[in-house]
Amino acid sequence: MAILLENIRFAPGECSRLLCWRGTAESLHLLEAGGRRVAVKGVGRRWHSHPEIEFTIFQRGSGIRYVGDHVGTFADMECVLLGSHLPHCWMEKGDTDGYVLQFHLPPEHPLRSMGGEREIAPLFARSERGLHFTPAVAQEALAVLQRMAGASRLARAGLLLELLALLHDAAKKHGTTLGQTRVFAEATAATRPRLEAVVQWVLSNFPSRSRSTKRCGAAR
């Protein structure tokens, strides 16, 4: 199964976008600055990746998460930070509610210098294998995203830094790295077919397991 490359577009002058869903992650609403909501089609149930970093909260519901070489279950107040190009998908069991924040902060972006590159870089490095946080952290992060939903563009930039600071502080004691390898972050056109073969093996062998954590072997 090929990894779908999701094409994410930000509004002019913005480096992030915030979405929410009620019922299924396939039916999303884009929450624009100022509070306007726009219906969009999601790809959460398909194995996909994108250059942007993603922070996902499942406020309600359960199912199976596939992140890189990791397979595990999720439940209420699930939150995961997903690094650039890290393939993932969510197989929901029944209705779910949640939020997704996708953002792109290249090394030269001013928010990196404002936020402290030495603090942000290790957080992003761990996210390359998927970084899972406790429900308590998810609750705090949810409050930030809910404030972001109706905020102005300028206020959203500050709230993004607030969220990154929260995750940075929580990562040491309340963050768990999901995957064993970071090969997906280093994938090239030559290695991608072998990685996709691993993906197919994972999806074929772990369709409905309920165990909390499973990992497949990395491509050799």
PDB file of C-alpha atoms in Angstrom:
ATOM      1  CA  MET A   1       0.000   0.000   0.000  1.00  0.00           C
ATOM      2  CA  ALA A   2       1.467   3.340  -1.047  1.00  0.00           C
ATOM      3  CA  ILE A   3       1.820   6.081   1.541  1.00  0.00           C
ATOM      4  CA  LEU A   4      -0.508   8.923   0.562  1.00  0.00           C
ATOM      5  CA  LEU A   5       1.272  12.279   0.529  1.00  0.00           C
ATOM      6  CA  GLU A   6      -1.242  14.765   1.925  1.00  0.00           C
ATOM      7  CA  ASN A   7      -1.083  18.232   0.384  1.00  0.00           C
ATOM      8  CA  ILE A   8      -1.574  20.709   3.226  1.00  0.00           C
ATOM      9  CA  ARG A   9      -2.149  24.354   2.386  1.00  0.00           C
ATOM     10  CA  PHE A  10      -1.923  27.196   4.858  1.00  0.00           C
ATOM     11  CA  ALA A  11      -3.660  30.547   4.537  1.00  0.00           C
ATOM     12  CA  PRO A  12      -1.392  33.305   3.155  1.00  0.00           C
ATOM     13  CA  GLY A  13       1.070  34.494   5.777  1.00  0.00           C
ATOM     14  CA  GLU A  14       0.315  31.642   8.202  1.00  0.00           C
ATOM     15  CA  CYS A  15       2.483  28.680   9.241  1.00  0.00           C
ATOM     16  CA  SER A  16      -0.224  26.522  10.808  1.00  0.00           C
ATOM     17  CA  ARG A  17      -3.791  25.358  10.472  1.00  0.00           C
ATOM     18  CA  LEU A  18      -6.216  24.104  13.108  1.00  0.00           C
ATOM     19  CA  LEU A  19      -8.959  21.556  12.430  1.00  0.00           C
ATOM     20  CA  CYS A  20     -11.557  19.740  14.507  1.00  0.00           C
ATOM     21  CA  TRP A  21     -13.988  16.890  13.973  1.00  0.00           C
ATOM     22  CA  ARG A  22     -17.098  15.466  15.567  1.00  0.00           C
ATOM     23  CA  GLY A  23     -18.093  11.896  14.802  1.00  0.00           C
ATOM     24  CA  THR A  24     -15.297  10.847  12.456  1.00  0.00           C
ATOM     25  CA  ALA A  25     -11.831  12.145  11.627  1.00  0.00           C
ATOM     26  CA  GLU A  26     -12.709  11.801   7.941  1.00  0.00           C
ATOM     27  CA  SER A  27     -15.098  14.752   8.258  1.00  0.00           C
ATOM     28  CA  LEU A  28     -13.128  17.772   9.411  1.00  0.00           C
ATOM     29  CA  HIS A  29     -13.748  21.482   9.848  1.00  0.00           C
ATOM     30  CA  LEU A  30     -10.960  23.967   9.262  1.00  0.00           C
ATOM     31  CA  LEU A  31     -11.032  26.567  12.051  1.00  0.00           C
ATOM     32  CA  GLU A  32      -9.812  29.762  10.455  1.00  0.00           C
ATOM     33  CA  ALA A  33      -8.450  32.700  12.447  1.00  0.00           C
ATOM     34  CA  GLY A  34     -11.354  34.712  13.788  1.00  0.00           C
ATOM     35  CA  GLY A  35     -13.679  31.733  14.188  1.00  0.00           C
ATOM     36  CA  ARG A  36     -14.874  30.903  10.641  1.00  0.00           C
ATOM     37  CA  ARG A  37     -15.416  27.160  10.051  1.00  0.00           C
ATOM     38  CA  VAL A  38     -14.903  25.472   6.668  1.00  0.00           C
ATOM     39  CA  ALA A  39     -15.773  21.813   5.999  1.00  0.00           C
ATOM     40  CA  VAL A  40     -12.875  19.767   4.552  1.00  0.00           C
ATOM     41  CA  LYS A  41     -12.322  16.099   3.746  1.00  0.00           C
ATOM     42  CA  GLY A  42      -9.880  14.287   6.005  1.00  0.00           C
ATOM     43  CA  VAL A  43      -7.527  11.398   5.220  1.00  0.00           C
ATOM     44  CA  GLY A  44      -7.024  10.179   8.789  1.00  0.00           C
ATOM     45  CA  ARG A  45      -8.122   6.605   8.034  1.00  0.00           C
ATOM     46  CA  ARG A  46      -5.664   6.278   5.147  1.00  0.00           C
ATOM     47  CA  TRP A  47      -1.947   5.651   5.697  1.00  0.00           C
ATOM     48  CA  HIS A  48      -0.524   9.088   4.898  1.00  0.00           C
ATOM     49  CA  SER A  49       2.280  11.538   5.604  1.00  0.00           C
ATOM     50  CA  HIS A  50       3.106  15.195   5.052  1.00  0.00           C
ATOM     51  CA  PRO A  51       6.116  17.505   5.533  1.00  0.00           C
ATOM     52  CA  GLU A  52       4.287  19.418   8.263  1.00  0.00           C
ATOM     53  CA  ILE A  53       4.481  18.503  11.949  1.00  0.00           C
ATOM     54  CA  GLU A  54       1.128  17.476  13.431  1.00  0.00           C
ATOM     55  CA  PHE A  55      -0.328  17.491  16.922  1.00  0.00           C
ATOM     56  CA  THR A  56      -3.497  15.386  17.255  1.00  0.00           C
ATOM     57  CA  ILE A  57      -5.859  15.094  20.222  1.00  0.00           C
ATOM     58  CA  PHE A  58      -8.634  12.508  20.373  1.00  0.00           C
ATOM     59  CA  GLN A  59     -10.901  14.198  22.870  1.00  0.00           C
ATOM     60  CA  ARG A  60     -13.373  11.298  22.823  1.00  0.00           C
ATOM     61  CA  GLY A  61     -13.413   7.803  21.331  1.00  0.00           C
ATOM     62  CA  SER A  62     -11.162   4.813  20.813  1.00  0.00           C
ATOM     63  CA  GLY A  63      -9.462   2.769  18.105  1.00  0.00           C
ATOM     64  CA  ILE A  64      -6.059   1.782  16.751  1.00  0.00           C
ATOM     65  CA  ARG A  65      -3.205   4.144  15.914  1.00  0.00           C
ATOM     66  CA  TYR A  66      -0.560   3.389  13.287  1.00  0.00           C
ATOM     67  CA  VAL A  67       2.494   5.649  13.607  1.00  0.00           C
ATOM     68  CA  GLY A  68       5.675   4.726  11.738  1.00  0.00           C
ATOM     69  CA  ASP A  69       6.639   1.224  12.899  1.00  0.00           C
ATOM     70  CA  HIS A  70       4.271   1.408  15.889  1.00  0.00           C
ATOM     71  CA  VAL A  71       0.760  -0.003  16.283  1.00  0.00           C
ATOM     72  CA  GLY A  72      -1.240   0.596  19.454  1.00  0.00           C
ATOM     73  CA  THR A  73      -4.661   1.437  20.822  1.00  0.00           C
ATOM     74  CA  PHE A  74      -5.938   4.883  21.722  1.00  0.00           C
ATOM     75  CA  ALA A  75      -8.749   6.076  23.991  1.00  0.00           C
ATOM     76  CA  ASP A  76     -10.216   9.301  25.387  1.00  0.00           C
ATOM     77  CA  MET A  77      -7.739  12.188  25.684  1.00  0.00           C
ATOM     78  CA  GLU A  78      -5.153  10.642  23.374  1.00  0.00           C
ATOM     79  CA  CYS A  79      -2.557  13.117  22.112  1.00  0.00           C
ATOM     80  CA  VAL A  80       0.444  12.542  19.855  1.00  0.00           C
ATOM     81  CA  LEU A  81       3.043  14.820  18.278  1.00  0.00           C
ATOM     82  CA  LEU A  82       3.935  13.530  14.807  1.00  0.00           C
ATOM     83  CA  GLY A  83       7.146  14.593  13.095  1.00  0.00           C
ATOM     84  CA  SER A  84       7.668  15.656   9.505  1.00  0.00           C
ATOM     85  CA  HIS A  85       7.034  12.876   6.924  1.00  0.00           C
ATOM     86  CA  LEU A  86       6.070  10.363   9.637  1.00  0.00           C
ATOM     87  CA  PRO A  87       3.305   8.158   8.155  1.00  0.00           C
ATOM     88  CA  HIS A  88       0.251   7.592  10.329  1.00  0.00           C
ATOM     89  CA  CYS A  89      -3.422   6.692  10.326  1.00  0.00           C
ATOM     90  CA  TRP A  90      -6.221   6.236  12.842  1.00  0.00           C
ATOM     91  CA  MET A  91      -8.716   3.366  12.732  1.00  0.00           C
ATOM     92  CA  GLU A  92     -11.630   4.568  14.827  1.00  0.00           C
ATOM     93  CA  LYS A  93     -14.045   2.274  16.654  1.00  0.00           C
ATOM     94  CA  GLY A  94     -17.298   4.218  16.647  1.00  0.00           C
ATOM     95  CA  ASP A  95     -17.630   7.985  16.926  1.00  0.00           C
ATOM     96  CA  THR A  96     -14.698  10.166  17.937  1.00  0.00           C
ATOM     97  CA  ASP A  97     -14.121  13.882  18.565  1.00  0.00           C
ATOM     98  CA  GLY A  98     -10.854  15.759  18.389  1.00  0.00           C
ATOM     99  CA  TYR A  99      -8.537  18.469  17.154  1.00  0.00           C
ATOM    100  CA  VAL A 100      -5.582  18.551  14.761  1.00  0.00           C
ATOM    101  CA  LEU A 101      -2.939  21.267  14.599  1.00  0.00           C
ATOM    102  CA  GLN A 102      -0.566  21.094  11.618  1.00  0.00           C
ATOM    103  CA  PHE A 103       2.357  23.496  11.343  1.00  0.00           C
ATOM    104  CA  HIS A 104       5.589  24.091   9.457  1.00  0.00           C
ATOM    105  CA  LEU A 105       8.537  25.776  11.155  1.00  0.00           C
ATOM    106  CA  PRO A 106      11.683  25.567   8.987  1.00  0.00           C
ATOM    107  CA  PRO A 107      15.002  26.419  10.702  1.00  0.00           C
ATOM    108  CA  GLU A 108      14.894  30.005   9.418  1.00  0.00           C
ATOM    109  CA  HIS A 109      11.357  30.684  10.675  1.00  0.00           C
ATOM    110  CA  PRO A 110      11.297  33.564  13.219  1.00  0.00           C
ATOM    111  CA  LEU A 111       9.113  31.591  15.637  1.00  0.00           C
ATOM    112  CA  ARG A 112      11.996  29.143  16.119  1.00  0.00           C
ATOM    113  CA  SER A 113      14.310  31.883  17.354  1.00  0.00           C
ATOM    114  CA  MET A 114      11.535  33.403  19.457  1.00  0.00           C
ATOM    115  CA  GLY A 115      10.727  30.022  20.967  1.00  0.00           C
ATOM    116  CA  GLY A 116      14.297  28.976  21.637  1.00  0.00           C
ATOM    117  CA  GLU A 117      15.828  26.656  19.056  1.00  0.00           C
ATOM    118  CA  ARG A 118      17.718  24.641  21.678  1.00  0.00           C
ATOM    119  CA  GLU A 119      14.429  23.751  23.369  1.00  0.00           C
ATOM    120  CA  ILE A 120      12.309  23.151  20.273  1.00  0.00           C
ATOM    121  CA  ALA A 121      14.820  21.065  18.296  1.00  0.00           C
ATOM    122  CA  PRO A 122      14.959  18.089  20.750  1.00  0.00           C
ATOM    123  CA  LEU A 123      11.154  18.031  20.919  1.00  0.00           C
ATOM    124  CA  PHE A 124      10.901  17.871  17.139  1.00  0.00           C
ATOM    125  CA  ALA A 125      13.623  15.199  17.009  1.00  0.00           C
ATOM    126  CA  ARG A 126      11.616  12.931  19.313  1.00  0.00           C
ATOM    127  CA  SER A 127       8.478  13.589  17.278  1.00  0.00           C
ATOM    128  CA  GLU A 128      10.130  11.940  14.262  1.00  0.00           C
ATOM    129  CA  ARG A 129       9.195   8.587  15.846  1.00  0.00           C
ATOM    130  CA  GLY A 130       5.895   9.826  17.295  1.00  0.00           C
ATOM    131  CA  LEU A 131       5.671  11.297  20.796  1.00  0.00           C
ATOM    132  CA  HIS A 132       2.726  10.252  22.951  1.00  0.00           C
ATOM    133  CA  PHE A 133       1.553  12.223  26.021  1.00  0.00           C
ATOM    134  CA  THR A 134      -0.603  11.404  29.025  1.00  0.00           C
ATOM    135  CA  PRO A 135      -4.293  12.378  29.289  1.00  0.00           C
ATOM    136  CA  ALA A 136      -3.381  15.096  31.800  1.00  0.00           C
ATOM    137  CA  VAL A 137      -1.087  16.757  29.238  1.00  0.00           C
ATOM    138  CA  ALA A 138      -3.774  16.286  26.597  1.00  0.00           C
ATOM    139  CA  GLN A 139      -6.238  18.162  28.800  1.00  0.00           C
ATOM    140  CA  GLU A 140      -3.873  21.126  29.126  1.00  0.00           C
ATOM    141  CA  ALA A 141      -3.078  21.101  25.408  1.00  0.00           C
ATOM    142  CA  LEU A 142      -6.776  20.920  24.532  1.00  0.00           C
ATOM    143  CA  ALA A 143      -7.393  24.154  26.421  1.00  0.00           C
ATOM    144  CA  VAL A 144      -4.705  25.870  24.310  1.00  0.00           C
ATOM    145  CA  LEU A 145      -6.204  24.594  21.043  1.00  0.00           C
ATOM    146  CA  GLN A 146      -9.696  25.666  22.082  1.00  0.00           C
ATOM    147  CA  ARG A 147      -8.402  29.170  22.764  1.00  0.00           C
ATOM    148  CA  MET A 148      -6.647  29.100  19.411  1.00  0.00           C
ATOM    149  CA  ALA A 149      -9.899  28.245  17.602  1.00  0.00           C
ATOM    150  CA  GLY A 150     -11.331  31.756  17.824  1.00  0.00           C
ATOM    151  CA  ALA A 151      -8.088  33.709  18.102  1.00  0.00           C
ATOM    152  CA  SER A 152      -6.611  36.200  15.642  1.00  0.00           C
ATOM    153  CA  ARG A 153      -3.612  35.304  13.464  1.00  0.00           C
ATOM    154  CA  LEU A 154      -1.248  37.176  15.791  1.00  0.00           C
ATOM    155  CA  ALA A 155      -2.678  35.521  18.899  1.00  0.00           C
ATOM    156  CA  ARG A 156      -2.405  32.106  17.239  1.00  0.00           C
ATOM    157  CA  ALA A 157       1.343  32.560  16.778  1.00  0.00           C
ATOM    158  CA  GLY A 158       1.690  33.152  20.515  1.00  0.00           C
ATOM    159  CA  LEU A 159      -0.531  30.193  21.348  1.00  0.00           C
ATOM    160  CA  LEU A 160       1.557  27.931  19.107  1.00  0.00           C
ATOM    161  CA  LEU A 161       4.618  28.867  21.153  1.00  0.00           C
ATOM    162  CA  GLU A 162       2.623  28.274  24.343  1.00  0.00           C
ATOM    163  CA  LEU A 163       1.695  24.804  23.127  1.00  0.00           C
ATOM    164  CA  LEU A 164       5.282  23.957  22.174  1.00  0.00           C
ATOM    165  CA  ALA A 165       6.475  25.145  25.596  1.00  0.00           C
ATOM    166  CA  LEU A 166       3.858  22.950  27.256  1.00  0.00           C
ATOM    167  CA  LEU A 167       4.898  19.886  25.243  1.00  0.00           C
ATOM    168  CA  HIS A 168       8.593  20.585  25.797  1.00  0.00           C
ATOM    169  CA  ASP A 169       8.130  20.746  29.567  1.00  0.00           C
ATOM    170  CA  ALA A 170       5.918  17.640  29.590  1.00  0.00           C
ATOM    171  CA  ALA A 171       8.070  15.515  27.268  1.00  0.00           C
ATOM    172  CA  LYS A 172      10.679  14.540  29.862  1.00  0.00           C
ATOM    173  CA  LYS A 173       8.281  13.052  32.422  1.00  0.00           C
ATOM    174  CA  HIS A 174       5.056  12.498  30.496  1.00  0.00           C
ATOM    175  CA  GLY A 175       6.163  11.824  26.912  1.00  0.00           C
ATOM    176  CA  THR A 176       6.645   8.342  25.411  1.00  0.00           C
ATOM    177  CA  THR A 177       8.363   7.739  22.085  1.00  0.00           C
ATOM    178  CA  LEU A 178       6.209   5.377  20.021  1.00  0.00           C
ATOM    179  CA  GLY A 179       8.408   4.098  17.190  1.00  0.00           C
ATOM    180  CA  GLN A 180      11.720   2.290  17.354  1.00  0.00           C
ATOM    181  CA  THR A 181      13.273   3.887  14.285  1.00  0.00           C
ATOM    182  CA  ARG A 182      13.310   7.227  12.479  1.00  0.00           C
ATOM    183  CA  VAL A 183      13.779   5.744   9.010  1.00  0.00           C
ATOM    184  CA  PHE A 184      10.616   7.443   7.763  1.00  0.00           C
ATOM    185  CA  ALA A 185      12.121  10.868   8.416  1.00  0.00           C
ATOM    186  CA  GLU A 186      15.167   9.858   6.353  1.00  0.00           C
ATOM    187  CA  ALA A 187      13.272   8.103   3.532  1.00  0.00           C
ATOM    188  CA  THR A 188      14.282   8.768  -0.063  1.00  0.00           C
ATOM    189  CA  ALA A 189      12.754   7.846  -3.390  1.00  0.00           C
ATOM    190  CA  ALA A 190      14.974   4.738  -3.416  1.00  0.00           C
ATOM    191  CA  THR A 191      14.015   3.480   0.054  1.00  0.00           C
ATOM    192  CA  ARG A 192      10.324   4.426   0.060  1.00  0.00           C
ATOM    193  CA  PRO A 193       9.090   1.264  -1.772  1.00  0.00           C
ATOM    194  CA  ARG A 194      10.683  -0.953   0.892  1.00  0.00           C
ATOM    195  CA  LEU A 195       9.105   1.137   3.646  1.00  0.00           C
ATOM    196  CA  GLU A 196       5.746   0.881   1.934  1.00  0.00           C
ATOM    197  CA  ALA A 197       6.160  -2.906   1.906  1.00  0.00           C
ATOM    198  CA  VAL A 198       6.619  -2.772   5.689  1.00  0.00           C
ATOM    199  CA  VAL A 199       3.497  -0.614   5.943  1.00  0.00           C
ATOM    200  CA  GLN A 200       1.528  -3.220   4.005  1.00  0.00           C
ATOM    201  CA  TRP A 201       2.760  -5.953   6.353  1.00  0.00           C
ATOM    202  CA  VAL A 202       1.669  -3.930   9.400  1.00  0.00           C
ATOM    203  CA  LEU A 203      -1.796  -3.198   8.044  1.00  0.00           C
ATOM    204  CA  SER A 204      -2.258  -6.824   6.987  1.00  0.00           C
ATOM    205  CA  ASN A 205      -1.149  -8.381  10.277  1.00  0.00           C
ATOM    206  CA  PHE A 206      -2.587  -5.955  12.829  1.00  0.00           C
ATOM    207  CA  PRO A 207      -6.067  -5.076  11.532  1.00  0.00           C
ATOM    208  CA  SER A 208      -7.968  -5.303  14.785  1.00  0.00           C
ATOM    209  CA  ARG A 209      -5.637  -6.068  17.655  1.00  0.00           C
ATOM    210  CA  SER A 210      -6.548  -4.477  20.965  1.00  0.00           C
ATOM    211  CA  ARG A 211      -3.199  -4.730  22.692  1.00  0.00           C
ATOM    212  CA  SER A 212      -1.795  -1.440  23.908  1.00  0.00           C
ATOM    213  CA  THR A 213       1.436  -1.558  21.931  1.00  0.00           C
ATOM    214  CA  LYS A 214       2.804  -3.423  18.937  1.00  0.00           C
ATOM    215  CA  ARG A 215       5.725  -2.682  16.639  1.00  0.00           C
ATOM    216  CA  CYS A 216       6.706  -4.125  13.306  1.00  0.00           C
ATOM    217  CA  GLY A 217      10.275  -4.629  12.170  1.00  0.00           C
ATOM    218  CA  ALA A 218      11.926  -1.813  10.257  1.00  0.00           C
ATOM    219  CA  ALA A 219      12.821  -2.207   6.595  1.00  0.00           C
ATOM    220  CA  ARG A 220      16.207  -3.749   6.053  1.00  0.00           C
TER     221      ARG A 220
END
